[in-house]
C-alpha cells in the first residue's frame, strides 16, 4: 500500500495534483473536507492525501456521527461512503 502513496507525493512536489484553477483555500483558510468512512485504512489514505494537498480534514466513521458533525461545521467538501453502518450514505 505505501507504494501507491509515493507517486502522489512526487506529483505534489511537482505541483501538478490539482487541476488548473482549483484551490484548497477558501477566504484565506484551507478548505474543509469531511471524510465519512467506516474503513479506517481507507479513511487514513484519504486524509493523508488531502492533508498533503493542503486541505483541512475531519474524519467520522459512522453516518450518525456525520449528521451530528454537520450540525456544527459547514465543510466545503464531503467525501462520503455510500455503504455506512446504521445510516446509509445515500440518505
Coordinates of C-alpha atoms in Angstrom, one line a residue:
X1 CA 0.0 0.0 0.0
X2 CA 2.7 2.6 0.7
X3 CA 3.9 2.3 -2.9
X4 CA 0.6 3.9 -4.0
X5 CA 1.3 7.0 -1.9
X6 CA 4.7 7.7 -3.3
X7 CA 3.6 8.7 -6.8
X8 CA 1.2 11.2 -5.2
X9 CA 4.0 12.7 -3.2
X10 CA 6.2 13.1 -6.3
X11 CA 3.3 14.6 -8.1
X12 CA 2.6 17.1 -5.3
X13 CA 6.3 18.1 -5.2
X14 CA 5.9 18.9 -8.9
X15 CA 2.7 20.9 -8.1
X16 CA 0.5 19.1 -10.6
X17 CA -2.1 17.3 -8.5
X18 CA -4.8 19.9 -8.5
X19 CA -6.4 20.8 -11.8
X20 CA -5.7 24.4 -13.1
X21 CA -7.8 26.9 -11.3
X22 CA -8.6 24.7 -8.4
X23 CA -7.5 25.8 -5.0
X24 CA -7.6 24.3 -1.5
X25 CA -8.1 27.8 0.1
X26 CA -11.4 29.5 0.7
X27 CA -11.4 33.0 2.0
X28 CA -7.8 32.7 3.2
X29 CA -8.5 29.4 5.0
X30 CA -7.8 25.8 4.0
X31 CA -10.9 24.2 2.5
X32 CA -12.5 21.7 4.9
X33 CA -13.2 18.2 3.8
X34 CA -15.4 15.9 6.0
X35 CA -14.5 12.3 5.3
X36 CA -17.3 9.9 6.2
X37 CA -15.8 6.4 6.0
X38 CA -16.1 3.4 8.3
X39 CA -13.0 1.6 7.0
X40 CA -10.0 3.1 9.0
X41 CA -7.4 2.3 6.3
X42 CA -9.4 4.0 3.6
X43 CA -10.1 7.0 5.8
X44 CA -6.4 7.3 6.7
X45 CA -5.4 7.2 3.0
X46 CA -8.0 9.8 2.0
X47 CA -6.9 12.0 5.0
X48 CA -3.2 11.6 4.2
X49 CA -3.6 12.6 0.5
X50 CA -5.9 15.5 1.2
X51 CA -3.7 16.8 4.1
X52 CA -0.7 16.8 1.8
X53 CA -2.7 18.6 -0.9
X54 CA -3.4 21.4 1.6
X55 CA -7.0 20.6 2.8
X56 CA -8.1 20.6 6.4
X57 CA -9.7 17.2 7.0
X58 CA -12.0 15.7 9.6
X59 CA -12.9 12.0 9.7
X60 CA -16.0 10.4 11.1
X61 CA -16.7 6.7 10.9
X62 CA -20.4 6.4 11.2
X63 CA -23.4 8.1 9.5
X64 CA -24.9 9.3 12.7
X65 CA -21.6 10.9 13.7
X66 CA -21.6 12.7 10.3
X67 CA -25.1 14.0 10.8
X68 CA -24.2 15.3 14.2
X69 CA -20.9 16.9 12.9
X70 CA -22.8 18.6 10.1
X71 CA -24.8 20.5 12.6
X72 CA -21.7 22.2 13.9
X73 CA -19.5 22.6 10.8
X74 CA -20.1 23.5 7.2
X75 CA -17.4 21.6 5.2
X76 CA -16.5 22.7 1.6
X77 CA -16.5 19.0 0.5
X78 CA -18.0 15.8 2.0
X79 CA -16.3 12.6 0.9
X80 CA -19.0 10.1 1.6
X81 CA -19.0 6.3 1.8
X82 CA -22.4 5.1 0.5
X83 CA -22.3 1.8 2.5
X84 CA -22.1 3.1 6.0
X85 CA -23.4 1.1 9.0
X86 CA -26.5 2.5 10.7
X87 CA -27.2 5.4 8.4
X88 CA -26.6 4.6 4.7
X89 CA -24.6 7.3 2.9
X90 CA -27.3 7.6 0.3
X91 CA -29.7 9.1 2.9

